Coordinates of N, CA, C and O and ligand atoms in Angstrom, one line a residue:
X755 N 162.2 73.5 -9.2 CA 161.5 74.8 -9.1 C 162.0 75.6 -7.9 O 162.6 75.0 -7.0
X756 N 161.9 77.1 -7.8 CA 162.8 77.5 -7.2 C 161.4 77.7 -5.4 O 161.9 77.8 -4.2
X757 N 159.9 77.6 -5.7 CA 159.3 77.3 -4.9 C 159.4 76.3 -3.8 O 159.5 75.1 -4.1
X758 N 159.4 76.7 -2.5 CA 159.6 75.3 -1.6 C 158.7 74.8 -1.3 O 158.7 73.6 -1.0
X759 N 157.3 75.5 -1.4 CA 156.1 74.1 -1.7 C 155.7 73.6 -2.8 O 154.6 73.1 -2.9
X760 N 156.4 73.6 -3.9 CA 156.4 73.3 -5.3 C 157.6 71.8 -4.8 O 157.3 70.6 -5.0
X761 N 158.5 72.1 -4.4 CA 159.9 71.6 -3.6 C 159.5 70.7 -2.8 O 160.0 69.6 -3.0
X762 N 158.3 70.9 -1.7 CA 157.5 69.5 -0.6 C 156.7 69.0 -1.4 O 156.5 67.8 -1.2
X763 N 156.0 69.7 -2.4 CA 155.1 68.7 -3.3 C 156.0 67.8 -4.1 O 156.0 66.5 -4.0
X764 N 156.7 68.5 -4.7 CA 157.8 67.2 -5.3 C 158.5 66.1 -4.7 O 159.0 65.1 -5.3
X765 N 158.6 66.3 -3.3 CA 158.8 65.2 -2.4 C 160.5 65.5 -2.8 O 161.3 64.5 -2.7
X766 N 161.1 66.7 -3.3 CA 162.4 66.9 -3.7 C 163.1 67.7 -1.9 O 164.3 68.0 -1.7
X767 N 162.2 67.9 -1.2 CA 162.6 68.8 0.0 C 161.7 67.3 0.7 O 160.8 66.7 0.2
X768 N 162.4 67.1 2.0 CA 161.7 66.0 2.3 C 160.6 66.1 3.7 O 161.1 66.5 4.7
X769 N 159.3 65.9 3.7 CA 158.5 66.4 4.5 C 157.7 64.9 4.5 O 157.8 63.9 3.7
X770 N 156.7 65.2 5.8 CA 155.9 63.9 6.3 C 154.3 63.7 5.5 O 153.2 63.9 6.1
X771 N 154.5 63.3 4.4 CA 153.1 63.2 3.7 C 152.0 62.9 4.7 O 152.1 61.8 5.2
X772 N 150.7 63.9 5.2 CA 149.5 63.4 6.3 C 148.8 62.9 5.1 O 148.3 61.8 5.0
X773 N 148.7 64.0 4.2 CA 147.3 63.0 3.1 C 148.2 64.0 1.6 O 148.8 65.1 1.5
X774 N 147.7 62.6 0.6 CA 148.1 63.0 -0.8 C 147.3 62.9 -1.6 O 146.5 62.1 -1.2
X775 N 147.0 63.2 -2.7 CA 146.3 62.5 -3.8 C 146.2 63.7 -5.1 O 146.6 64.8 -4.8
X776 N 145.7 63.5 -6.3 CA 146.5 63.5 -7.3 C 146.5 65.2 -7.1 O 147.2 65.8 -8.0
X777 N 145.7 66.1 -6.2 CA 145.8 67.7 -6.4 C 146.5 68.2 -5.5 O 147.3 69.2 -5.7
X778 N 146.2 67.5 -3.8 CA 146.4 68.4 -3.1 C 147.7 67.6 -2.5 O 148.1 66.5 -3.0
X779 N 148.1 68.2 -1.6 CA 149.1 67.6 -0.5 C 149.2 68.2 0.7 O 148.7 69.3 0.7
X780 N 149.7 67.6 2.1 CA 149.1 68.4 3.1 C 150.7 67.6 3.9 O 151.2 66.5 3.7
X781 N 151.0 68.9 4.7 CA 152.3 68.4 5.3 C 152.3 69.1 6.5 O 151.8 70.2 6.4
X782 N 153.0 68.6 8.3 CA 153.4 69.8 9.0 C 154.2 71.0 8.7 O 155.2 71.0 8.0
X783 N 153.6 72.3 9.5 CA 154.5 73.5 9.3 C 155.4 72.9 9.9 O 155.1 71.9 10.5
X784 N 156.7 73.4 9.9 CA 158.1 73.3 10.6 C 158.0 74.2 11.5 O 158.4 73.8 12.6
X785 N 157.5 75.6 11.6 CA 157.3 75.8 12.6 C 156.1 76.5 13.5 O 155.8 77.7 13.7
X786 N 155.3 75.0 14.1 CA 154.6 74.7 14.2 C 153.3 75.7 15.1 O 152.6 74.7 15.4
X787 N 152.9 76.5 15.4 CA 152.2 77.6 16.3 C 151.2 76.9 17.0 O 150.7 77.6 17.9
X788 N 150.6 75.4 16.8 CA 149.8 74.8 17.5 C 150.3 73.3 17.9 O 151.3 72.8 17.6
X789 N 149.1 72.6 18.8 CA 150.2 71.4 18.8 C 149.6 70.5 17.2 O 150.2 69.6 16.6
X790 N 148.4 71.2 17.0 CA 148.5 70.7 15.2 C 148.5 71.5 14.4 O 147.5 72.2 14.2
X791 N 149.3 71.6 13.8 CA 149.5 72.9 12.7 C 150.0 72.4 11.2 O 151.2 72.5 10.8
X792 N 148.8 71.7 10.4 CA 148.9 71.3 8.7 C 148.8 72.3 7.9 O 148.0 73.2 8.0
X793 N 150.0 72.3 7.0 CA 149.7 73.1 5.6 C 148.8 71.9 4.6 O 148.9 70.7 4.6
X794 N 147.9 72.9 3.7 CA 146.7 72.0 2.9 C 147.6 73.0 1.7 O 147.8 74.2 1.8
X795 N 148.2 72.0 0.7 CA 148.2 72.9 -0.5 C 148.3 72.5 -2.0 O 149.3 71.8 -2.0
X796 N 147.9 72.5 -3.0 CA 147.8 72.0 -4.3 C 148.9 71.9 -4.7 O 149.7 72.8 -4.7
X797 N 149.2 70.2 -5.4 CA 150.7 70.1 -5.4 C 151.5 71.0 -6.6 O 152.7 71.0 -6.9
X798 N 150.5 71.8 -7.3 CA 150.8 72.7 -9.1 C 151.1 73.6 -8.1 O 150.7 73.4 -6.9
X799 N 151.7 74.5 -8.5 CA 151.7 75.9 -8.6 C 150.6 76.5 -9.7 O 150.6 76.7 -10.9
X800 N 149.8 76.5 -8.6 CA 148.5 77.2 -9.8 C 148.2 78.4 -9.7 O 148.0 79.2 -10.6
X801 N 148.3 78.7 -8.1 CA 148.1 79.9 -7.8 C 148.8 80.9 -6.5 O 149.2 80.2 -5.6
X802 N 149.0 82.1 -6.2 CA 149.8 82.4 -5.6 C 149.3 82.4 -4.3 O 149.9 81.9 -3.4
X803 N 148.1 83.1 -4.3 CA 147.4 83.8 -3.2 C 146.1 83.4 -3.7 O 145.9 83.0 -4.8
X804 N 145.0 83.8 -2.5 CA 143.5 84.2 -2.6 C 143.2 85.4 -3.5 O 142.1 85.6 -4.1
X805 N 144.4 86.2 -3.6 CA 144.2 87.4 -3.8 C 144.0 87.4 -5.5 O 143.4 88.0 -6.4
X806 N 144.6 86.4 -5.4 CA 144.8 86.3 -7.1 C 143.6 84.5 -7.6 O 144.0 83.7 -8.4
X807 N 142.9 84.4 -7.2 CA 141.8 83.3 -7.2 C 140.8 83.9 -8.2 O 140.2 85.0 -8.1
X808 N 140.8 83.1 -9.4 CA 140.0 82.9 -10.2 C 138.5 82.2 -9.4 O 138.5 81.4 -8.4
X809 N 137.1 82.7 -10.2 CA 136.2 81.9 -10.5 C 136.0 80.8 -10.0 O 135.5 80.3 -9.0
X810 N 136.9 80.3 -11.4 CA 137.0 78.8 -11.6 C 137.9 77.7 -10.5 O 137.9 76.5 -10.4
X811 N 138.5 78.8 -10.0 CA 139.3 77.8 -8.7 C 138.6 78.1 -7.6 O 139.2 78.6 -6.7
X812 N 136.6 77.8 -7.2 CA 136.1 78.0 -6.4 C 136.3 76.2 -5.6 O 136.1 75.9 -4.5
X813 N 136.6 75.3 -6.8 CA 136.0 73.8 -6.6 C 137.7 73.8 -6.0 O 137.7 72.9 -5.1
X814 N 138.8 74.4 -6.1 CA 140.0 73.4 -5.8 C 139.7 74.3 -4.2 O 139.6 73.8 -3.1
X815 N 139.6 75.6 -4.5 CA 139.8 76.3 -2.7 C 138.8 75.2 -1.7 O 138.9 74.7 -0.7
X816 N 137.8 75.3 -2.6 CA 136.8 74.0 -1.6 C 136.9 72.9 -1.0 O 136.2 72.4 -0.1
X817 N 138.4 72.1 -1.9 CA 138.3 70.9 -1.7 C 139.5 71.2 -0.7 O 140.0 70.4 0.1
X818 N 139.8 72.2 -0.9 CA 141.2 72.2 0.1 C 140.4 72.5 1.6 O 140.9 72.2 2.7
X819 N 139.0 73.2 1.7 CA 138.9 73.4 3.0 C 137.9 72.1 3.3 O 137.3 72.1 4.3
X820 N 137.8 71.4 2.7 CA 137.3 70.5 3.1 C 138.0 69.2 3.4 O 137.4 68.2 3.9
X821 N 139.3 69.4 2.9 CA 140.2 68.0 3.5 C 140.6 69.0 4.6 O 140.7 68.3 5.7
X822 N 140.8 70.0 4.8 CA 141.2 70.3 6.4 C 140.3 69.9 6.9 O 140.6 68.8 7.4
X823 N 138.7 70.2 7.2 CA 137.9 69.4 7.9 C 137.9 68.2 8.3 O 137.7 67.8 9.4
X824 N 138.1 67.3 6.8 CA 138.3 66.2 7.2 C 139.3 65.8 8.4 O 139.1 65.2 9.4
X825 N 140.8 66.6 7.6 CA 141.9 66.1 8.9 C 141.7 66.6 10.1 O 142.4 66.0 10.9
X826 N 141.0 67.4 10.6 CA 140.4 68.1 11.8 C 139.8 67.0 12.5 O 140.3 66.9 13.7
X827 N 139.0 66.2 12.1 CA 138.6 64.9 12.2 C 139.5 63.9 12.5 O 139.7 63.3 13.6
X828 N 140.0 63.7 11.6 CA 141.3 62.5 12.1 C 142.2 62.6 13.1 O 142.9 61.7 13.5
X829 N 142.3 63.7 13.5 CA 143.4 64.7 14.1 C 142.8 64.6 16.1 O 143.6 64.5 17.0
X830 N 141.4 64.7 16.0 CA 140.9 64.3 16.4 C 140.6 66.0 17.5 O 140.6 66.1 18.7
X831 N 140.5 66.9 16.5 CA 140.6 68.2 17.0 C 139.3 68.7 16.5 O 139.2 69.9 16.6
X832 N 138.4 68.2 16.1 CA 137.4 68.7 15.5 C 136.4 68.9 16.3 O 136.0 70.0 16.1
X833 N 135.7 68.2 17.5 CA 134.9 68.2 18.6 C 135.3 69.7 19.2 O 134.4 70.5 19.3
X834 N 136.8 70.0 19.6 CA 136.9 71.5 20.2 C 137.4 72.3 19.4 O 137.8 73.4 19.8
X835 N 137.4 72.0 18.1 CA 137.1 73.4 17.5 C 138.8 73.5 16.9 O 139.8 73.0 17.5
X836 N 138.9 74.4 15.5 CA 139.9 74.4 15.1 C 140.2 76.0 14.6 O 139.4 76.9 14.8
X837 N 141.3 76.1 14.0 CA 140.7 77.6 13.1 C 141.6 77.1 11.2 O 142.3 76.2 10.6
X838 N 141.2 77.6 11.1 CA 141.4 77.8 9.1 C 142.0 78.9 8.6 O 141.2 79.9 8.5
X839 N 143.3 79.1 8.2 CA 144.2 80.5 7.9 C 144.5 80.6 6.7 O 145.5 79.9 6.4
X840 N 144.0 81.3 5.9 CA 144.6 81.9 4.7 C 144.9 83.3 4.7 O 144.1 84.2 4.6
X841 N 146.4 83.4 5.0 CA 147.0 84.6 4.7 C 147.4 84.9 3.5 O 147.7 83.9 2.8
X842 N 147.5 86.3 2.9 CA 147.3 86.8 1.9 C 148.3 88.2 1.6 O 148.0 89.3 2.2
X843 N 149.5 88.2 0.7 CA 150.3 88.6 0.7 C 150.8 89.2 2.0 O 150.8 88.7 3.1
X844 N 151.5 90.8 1.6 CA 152.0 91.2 2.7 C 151.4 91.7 3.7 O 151.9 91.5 4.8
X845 N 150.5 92.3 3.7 CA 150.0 92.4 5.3 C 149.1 91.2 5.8 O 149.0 90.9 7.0
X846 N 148.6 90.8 4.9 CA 148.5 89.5 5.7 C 149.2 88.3 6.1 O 148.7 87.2 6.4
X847 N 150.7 88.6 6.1 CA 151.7 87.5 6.6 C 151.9 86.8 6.0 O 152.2 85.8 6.6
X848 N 152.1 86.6 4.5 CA 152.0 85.8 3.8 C 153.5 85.7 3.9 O 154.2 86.6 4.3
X849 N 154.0 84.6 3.4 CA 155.7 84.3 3.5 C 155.9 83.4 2.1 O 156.9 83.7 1.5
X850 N 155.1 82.5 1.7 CA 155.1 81.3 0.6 C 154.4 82.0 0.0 O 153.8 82.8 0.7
X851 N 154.2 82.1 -1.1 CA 153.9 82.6 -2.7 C 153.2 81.6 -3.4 O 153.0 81.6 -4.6
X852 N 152.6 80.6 -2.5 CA 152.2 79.3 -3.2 C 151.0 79.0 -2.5 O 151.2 78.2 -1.6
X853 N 149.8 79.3 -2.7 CA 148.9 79.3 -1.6 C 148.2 78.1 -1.0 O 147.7 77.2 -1.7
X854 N 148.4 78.3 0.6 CA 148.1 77.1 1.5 C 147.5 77.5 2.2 O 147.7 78.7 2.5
X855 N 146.7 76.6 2.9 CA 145.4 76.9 4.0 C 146.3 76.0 5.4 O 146.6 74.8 5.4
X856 N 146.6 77.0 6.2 CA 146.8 76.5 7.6 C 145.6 76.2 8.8 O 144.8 77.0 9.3
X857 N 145.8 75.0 9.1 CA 144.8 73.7 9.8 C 145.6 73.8 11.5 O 146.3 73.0 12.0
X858 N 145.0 75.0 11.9 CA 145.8 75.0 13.5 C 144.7 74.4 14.9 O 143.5 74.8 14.8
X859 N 145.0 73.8 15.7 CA 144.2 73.4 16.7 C 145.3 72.5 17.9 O 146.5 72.5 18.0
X860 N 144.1 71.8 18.7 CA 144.5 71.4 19.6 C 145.0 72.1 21.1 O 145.6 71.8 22.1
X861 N 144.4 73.1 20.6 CA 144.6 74.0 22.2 C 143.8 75.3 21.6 O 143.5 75.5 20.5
X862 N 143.4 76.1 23.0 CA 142.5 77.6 22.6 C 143.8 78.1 22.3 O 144.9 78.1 22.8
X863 N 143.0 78.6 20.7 CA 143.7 79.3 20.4 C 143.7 81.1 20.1 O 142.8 81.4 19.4
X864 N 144.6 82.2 20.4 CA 144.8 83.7 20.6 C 144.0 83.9 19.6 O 143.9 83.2 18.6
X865 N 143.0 85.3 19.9 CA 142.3 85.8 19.4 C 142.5 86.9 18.5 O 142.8 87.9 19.1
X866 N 142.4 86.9 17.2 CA 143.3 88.4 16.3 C 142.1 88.6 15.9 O 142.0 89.8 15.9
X867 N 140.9 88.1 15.4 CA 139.5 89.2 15.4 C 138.4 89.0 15.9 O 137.4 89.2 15.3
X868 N 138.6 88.5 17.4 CA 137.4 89.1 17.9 C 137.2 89.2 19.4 O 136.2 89.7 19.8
Ligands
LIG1279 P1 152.5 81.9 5.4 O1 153.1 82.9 6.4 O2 151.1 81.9 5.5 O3 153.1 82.1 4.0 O4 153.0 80.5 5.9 C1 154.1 79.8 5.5 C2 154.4 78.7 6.4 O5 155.2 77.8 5.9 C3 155.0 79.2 7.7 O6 154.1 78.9 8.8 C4 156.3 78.4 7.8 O7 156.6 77.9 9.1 C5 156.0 77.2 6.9 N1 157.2 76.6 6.2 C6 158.2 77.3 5.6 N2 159.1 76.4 5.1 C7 158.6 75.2 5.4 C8 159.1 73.8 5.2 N3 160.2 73.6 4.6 N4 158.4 72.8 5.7 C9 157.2 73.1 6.4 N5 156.7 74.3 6.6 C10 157.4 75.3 6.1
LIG1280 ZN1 155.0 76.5 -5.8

C-alpha cells in the first residue's frame, strides 16, 4: 500500500512495536517532539481523519484513547500529566492521511490553547 502507516502496520517499513493486537498498533514518532511521543493507530486503513469519523467508529476512536491512557501508565508519565493529539487535515497539521492519536509527555509541555 502506498500508505506509510498502512506500511508500519504491516511491519513492511520497520518500526518498534510498543503494543499490538488484532486492531490497533502503536509505534514511536521518528520525529519525536517529547521525550515520549507514541503514535496509537488502527492497523486497516479505515479511516482518514476525525473529520471523516463515522458514528459507528465511536468504540474504535475509544479504544484508541484508551490504550494511550493505558501506555501513559506504563510509560510511566501518567502521574504528571500527558497530552492527546488528533490533528485533522490541513490546518490542523495533519501530514498522514491515516488517522493516529499522538501520546506526547514526559516533560511540560508548550501551550497552543490555553
Ligand atoms: P500528523 O502531522 O499528525 O499527520 O503526524 C504524523 C506523524 O508521523 C509526524 O509526527 C511524523 O514525525 C510521524 N512519522 C512520519 N513518518 C514516520 C515513520 N516512518 N515512523 C514513525 N513516525 C513517522
Ligand atoms: Zn493507511
Amino acid at each position: 500500500p502506498a500508505c506509510i502507516f498502512c506500511q508500519i502496520a504491516a511491519r513492511d517499513i520497520p518500526s518498534t512495536a510498543v503494543f499490538a493486537d488484532d486492531e490497533l498498533y502503536v509505534f514511536p514518532d521518528i520525529h519525536p517532539q517529547a521525550p515520549v511521543h507514541l503514535l496509537i493507530i488502527p492497523k486497516e486503513h479505515i479511516l482518514r481523519s476525525v473529520a471523516d469519523m463515522a458514528e459507528s467508529q465511536t468504540g474504535l476512536l475509544g479504544r484508541m484513547v484508551f490504550r494511550a491512557k493505558l501506555l501513559a501508565e506504563e510509560q510511566g508519565i501518567a502521574d504528571q500529566g500527558y497530552r492527546l493529539v488528533f490533528n485533522v487535515r490541513h490546518h490542523g497539521g495533519q501530514e498522514v492521511d491515516h488517522v493516529h492519536l499522538h501520546l506526547l509527555g514526559g516533560q511540560v509541555l508548550g501551550s497552543l490553547v490555553g
